[in-house]
């Protein structure tokens, strides 16, 4: 918990003052509710390296933060209006069997506003289960953003449609902070999760290294830490993590999510922090749609090691 | 008698003659307007006040108001040419007005002739927990219950009554169960002869056959109603659609307004007119405020003076101006259109020469000091939940000590308005988004717009109990956007 305490302390100093020039870290603390975000402080933040902490201490469902950059002329209301209406209709039709999975793109493109191609999903997921907190740090360009949760309720409604969204504005003033230098690294290879991290209790900061394929696209872009039972079928979890599955990302989960990251931009790096509070069985999971995910199981003993 | 004489002088000649008999009644501490309306409706032996039938007081003892109230299914013609199956109090929508005075002991013999359980919640009144008509005290179908409570001093104002069974409130109110309450002040600081109107505002949706249109379970409309709260396209002022009322040029009328709609927020305005806003949920302000419009959220009340400043023979419309209270993805297409509520027609009589002068000071509202607060409670409102919890009758969400003063910070964490209501105790809003509120007033509903917050201060006086707090969008309340404060 050391890292969190440190960032919280800095945040308390920062929030309300907005004196960016003296800042070392800028943390946006977000409390997840079913189904909304409660933001401590203003939704106008500086640009640059910003840490988002997602606290899921009050809710009963898994939540996430997806950050979407809205280009000039597109408002948060536009995102929630015509854009989300299209996805809501699609999801309903898909769940009712009116649209096949292979027809999703065609159907949604019929309904989405033209400007939807200009939306830039900067970062997503980093699923956090009730009772857990997790953080991620990313470099935000100045502009308008929508912070949204794409998870679904037990009856299949997108959390955004229930009210889990918030407009954010990153100003042109840049926070005085360097790129993070975490203690540990994780590198995603085509079929393997490679890390030098020694699992232990406590708070851990990671750098996620991603690689691109011959087509120039990221081979994998996400990783999540989950608390599991011994012998748990991780393929089921991978399948559950598929939003396009009818039951995908719905409220009830078989495992606990402790945080992670999904890098949507073309960056090959990502930074996140999470906390392991109990000894037990854990696994890293890289979600791979329509296939088998990539997993790395490990156990954590009661012995505590916070830093390298 | 001095104040009465003052009222007497400022009234026009014609009205003077009319007022003479009522002044004698005033010496017996009876309200003039009530008396006049009683005289004018002796044929039906039904007493009216502020344009409404009054629950008949069966007691002849001073200080006792004893009435019968029955909820039951009825067939009424509420839209032209159709007969609608409704629920009604004493066969009427809205129900008859309960008229009482500060200090009165009130006894209400309630009979539930509905085919389902119900309660009668005396919205805004400070009374014992057992009499609050909350979901804890259901009156089963076919059963009766006697509500009895005392009207506390300093509580003169406009209130209302409606059912409050958990999960069925929106349905029962939507079927027609609501009515007004007027609590009178024996030392009314305003002139007693001001013509008085009570406007109980509601809206509803109807099918072609005239039946009330509730969304089909599982339908898109139900999803919209659950999110936005159910709104109707037909707006009622009392039992009428766009009624025409009259006013004389130069006249001042005292209007009491109740928002009995399940979800609609009203932004009341009349072109070319200003209002003198004089009161809120818990009675009169300290000072009148001249305003161009008055916003009234669900469950909220307002009192204001209407100044007839136009020429004889003209007409003006009371409208509800557009107000965006909706989730962006479920905003109705016509949300930005003004809606007509009633037509006010100026009589052809010449303008009154002298008009009523509103006192600069109405009353002293006691100060609740922040430094006396022993607790700050944070209420995070999302759609359908408070602090991420759905209401559970077996769970006490908050507990407090009788006599304590506390601050509640109401945070709206979603993109639509939520009106927050606390049972049993009137509160004072201290600030909104950190900005101090200028007028100290008693309220029991505070509207919190998207992503804003309001802080209120409250003292738990006199009554222990399990008090509900909730969003007053009735569909939200039914979904469980409600919690319980136990005062011990």
JSON list of C-alpha atoms in Angstrom, two decimals, chain A residues 31-40 58-61 63 76-77 80-81 84-85 88-89 92 157 160-167, chain B residues 218-220 223 226-227 324 326-331 333 378 380-385 387-390 395 411-415 451-452:
[
{"chain": "A", "resi": 31, "resn": "UNK", "atom": "CA", "xyz": [-14.39, 5.90, -6.74]},
{"chain": "A", "resi": 32, "resn": "UNK", "atom": "CA", "xyz": [-16.38, 3.32, -8.65]},
{"chain": "A", "resi": 33, "resn": "UNK", "atom": "CA", "xyz": [-20.06, 2.99, -7.84]},
{"chain": "A", "resi": 34, "resn": "UNK", "atom": "CA", "xyz": [-22.77, 0.85, -9.37]},
{"chain": "A", "resi": 35, "resn": "UNK", "atom": "CA", "xyz": [-22.98, 2.52, -11.89]},
{"chain": "A", "resi": 36, "resn": "UNK", "atom": "CA", "xyz": [-21.06, 5.77, -11.89]},
{"chain": "A", "resi": 37, "resn": "UNK", "atom": "CA", "xyz": [-17.73, 7.34, -11.07]},
{"chain": "A", "resi": 38, "resn": "UNK", "atom": "CA", "xyz": [-17.32, 9.63, -8.09]},
{"chain": "A", "resi": 39, "resn": "UNK", "atom": "CA", "xyz": [-14.41, 11.89, -8.80]},
{"chain": "A", "resi": 40, "resn": "UNK", "atom": "CA", "xyz": [-12.49, 13.53, -6.00]},
{"chain": "A", "resi": 58, "resn": "UNK", "atom": "CA", "xyz": [-18.29, 0.66, -2.51]},
{"chain": "A", "resi": 59, "resn": "UNK", "atom": "CA", "xyz": [-19.67, -1.27, -5.43]},
{"chain": "A", "resi": 60, "resn": "UNK", "atom": "CA", "xyz": [-20.62, -4.88, -5.93]},
{"chain": "A", "resi": 61, "resn": "UNK", "atom": "CA", "xyz": [-19.51, -5.26, -9.54]},
{"chain": "A", "resi": 63, "resn": "UNK", "atom": "CA", "xyz": [-15.47, -1.95, -13.10]},
{"chain": "A", "resi": 76, "resn": "UNK", "atom": "CA", "xyz": [-19.08, 13.92, -24.17]},
{"chain": "A", "resi": 77, "resn": "UNK", "atom": "CA", "xyz": [-22.83, 14.23, -24.76]},
{"chain": "A", "resi": 80, "resn": "UNK", "atom": "CA", "xyz": [-23.23, 9.23, -24.89]},
{"chain": "A", "resi": 81, "resn": "UNK", "atom": "CA", "xyz": [-25.97, 10.15, -27.34]},
{"chain": "A", "resi": 84, "resn": "UNK", "atom": "CA", "xyz": [-23.70, 4.89, -27.36]},
{"chain": "A", "resi": 85, "resn": "UNK", "atom": "CA", "xyz": [-27.28, 4.56, -28.58]},
{"chain": "A", "resi": 88, "resn": "UNK", "atom": "CA", "xyz": [-26.90, -0.16, -27.03]},
{"chain": "A", "resi": 89, "resn": "UNK", "atom": "CA", "xyz": [-29.20, -1.12, -29.89]},
{"chain": "A", "resi": 92, "resn": "UNK", "atom": "CA", "xyz": [-29.78, -5.65, -27.56]},
{"chain": "A", "resi": 157, "resn": "UNK", "atom": "CA", "xyz": [-26.76, -3.45, -19.94]},
{"chain": "A", "resi": 160, "resn": "UNK", "atom": "CA", "xyz": [-22.16, 3.51, -19.62]},
{"chain": "A", "resi": 161, "resn": "UNK", "atom": "CA", "xyz": [-25.86, 3.35, -20.34]},
{"chain": "A", "resi": 162, "resn": "UNK", "atom": "CA", "xyz": [-26.55, 3.17, -16.62]},
{"chain": "A", "resi": 163, "resn": "UNK", "atom": "CA", "xyz": [-24.58, 6.37, -16.04]},
{"chain": "A", "resi": 164, "resn": "UNK", "atom": "CA", "xyz": [-20.99, 5.22, -15.63]},
{"chain": "A", "resi": 165, "resn": "UNK", "atom": "CA", "xyz": [-19.29, 7.96, -17.57]},
{"chain": "A", "resi": 166, "resn": "UNK", "atom": "CA", "xyz": [-17.59, 11.23, -16.91]},
{"chain": "A", "resi": 167, "resn": "UNK", "atom": "CA", "xyz": [-16.26, 14.04, -19.07]},
{"chain": "B", "resi": 218, "resn": "UNK", "atom": "CA", "xyz": [-39.12, -5.57, -20.58]},
{"chain": "B", "resi": 219, "resn": "UNK", "atom": "CA", "xyz": [-39.87, -2.92, -23.21]},
{"chain": "B", "resi": 220, "resn": "UNK", "atom": "CA", "xyz": [-37.57, -0.11, -24.30]},
{"chain": "B", "resi": 223, "resn": "UNK", "atom": "CA", "xyz": [-35.95, 1.04, -19.72]},
{"chain": "B", "resi": 226, "resn": "UNK", "atom": "CA", "xyz": [-36.65, 3.48, -15.19]},
{"chain": "B", "resi": 227, "resn": "UNK", "atom": "CA", "xyz": [-33.78, 5.69, -16.26]},
{"chain": "B", "resi": 324, "resn": "UNK", "atom": "CA", "xyz": [-32.67, 19.28, -19.36]},
{"chain": "B", "resi": 326, "resn": "UNK", "atom": "CA", "xyz": [-32.20, 13.71, -18.58]},
{"chain": "B", "resi": 327, "resn": "UNK", "atom": "CA", "xyz": [-29.52, 11.17, -19.27]},
{"chain": "B", "resi": 328, "resn": "UNK", "atom": "CA", "xyz": [-28.00, 12.30, -22.58]},
{"chain": "B", "resi": 329, "resn": "UNK", "atom": "CA", "xyz": [-28.68, 8.97, -24.29]},
{"chain": "B", "resi": 330, "resn": "UNK", "atom": "CA", "xyz": [-32.34, 8.94, -23.27]},
{"chain": "B", "resi": 331, "resn": "UNK", "atom": "CA", "xyz": [-33.31, 12.57, -23.67]},
{"chain": "B", "resi": 333, "resn": "UNK", "atom": "CA", "xyz": [-36.87, 14.57, -28.55]},
{"chain": "B", "resi": 378, "resn": "UNK", "atom": "CA", "xyz": [-21.84, 11.51, 2.11]},
{"chain": "B", "resi": 380, "resn": "UNK", "atom": "CA", "xyz": [-23.35, 9.35, -3.64]},
{"chain": "B", "resi": 381, "resn": "UNK", "atom": "CA", "xyz": [-26.28, 9.11, -6.00]},
{"chain": "B", "resi": 382, "resn": "UNK", "atom": "CA", "xyz": [-25.98, 7.00, -9.13]},
{"chain": "B", "resi": 383, "resn": "UNK", "atom": "CA", "xyz": [-28.93, 5.82, -11.18]},
{"chain": "B", "resi": 384, "resn": "UNK", "atom": "CA", "xyz": [-30.98, 3.52, -8.97]},
{"chain": "B", "resi": 385, "resn": "UNK", "atom": "CA", "xyz": [-28.59, 3.39, -6.02]},
{"chain": "B", "resi": 387, "resn": "UNK", "atom": "CA", "xyz": [-23.72, 4.80, -2.12]},
{"chain": "B", "resi": 388, "resn": "UNK", "atom": "CA", "xyz": [-23.83, 1.89, -4.55]},
{"chain": "B", "resi": 389, "resn": "UNK", "atom": "CA", "xyz": [-26.52, 0.15, -2.53]},
{"chain": "B", "resi": 390, "resn": "UNK", "atom": "CA", "xyz": [-30.06, -0.84, -3.33]},
{"chain": "B", "resi": 395, "resn": "UNK", "atom": "CA", "xyz": [-30.51, -2.86, 6.67]},
{"chain": "B", "resi": 411, "resn": "UNK", "atom": "CA", "xyz": [-23.23, 14.07, -4.57]},
{"chain": "B", "resi": 412, "resn": "UNK", "atom": "CA", "xyz": [-24.79, 13.38, -7.91]},
{"chain": "B", "resi": 413, "resn": "UNK", "atom": "CA", "xyz": [-22.33, 11.15, -9.76]},
{"chain": "B", "resi": 414, "resn": "UNK", "atom": "CA", "xyz": [-24.29, 10.73, -12.98]},
{"chain": "B", "resi": 415, "resn": "UNK", "atom": "CA", "xyz": [-25.41, 12.81, -15.94]},
{"chain": "B", "resi": 451, "resn": "UNK", "atom": "CA", "xyz": [-22.03, 15.88, -11.19]},
{"chain": "B", "resi": 452, "resn": "UNK", "atom": "CA", "xyz": [-22.88, 18.59, -8.70]}
]
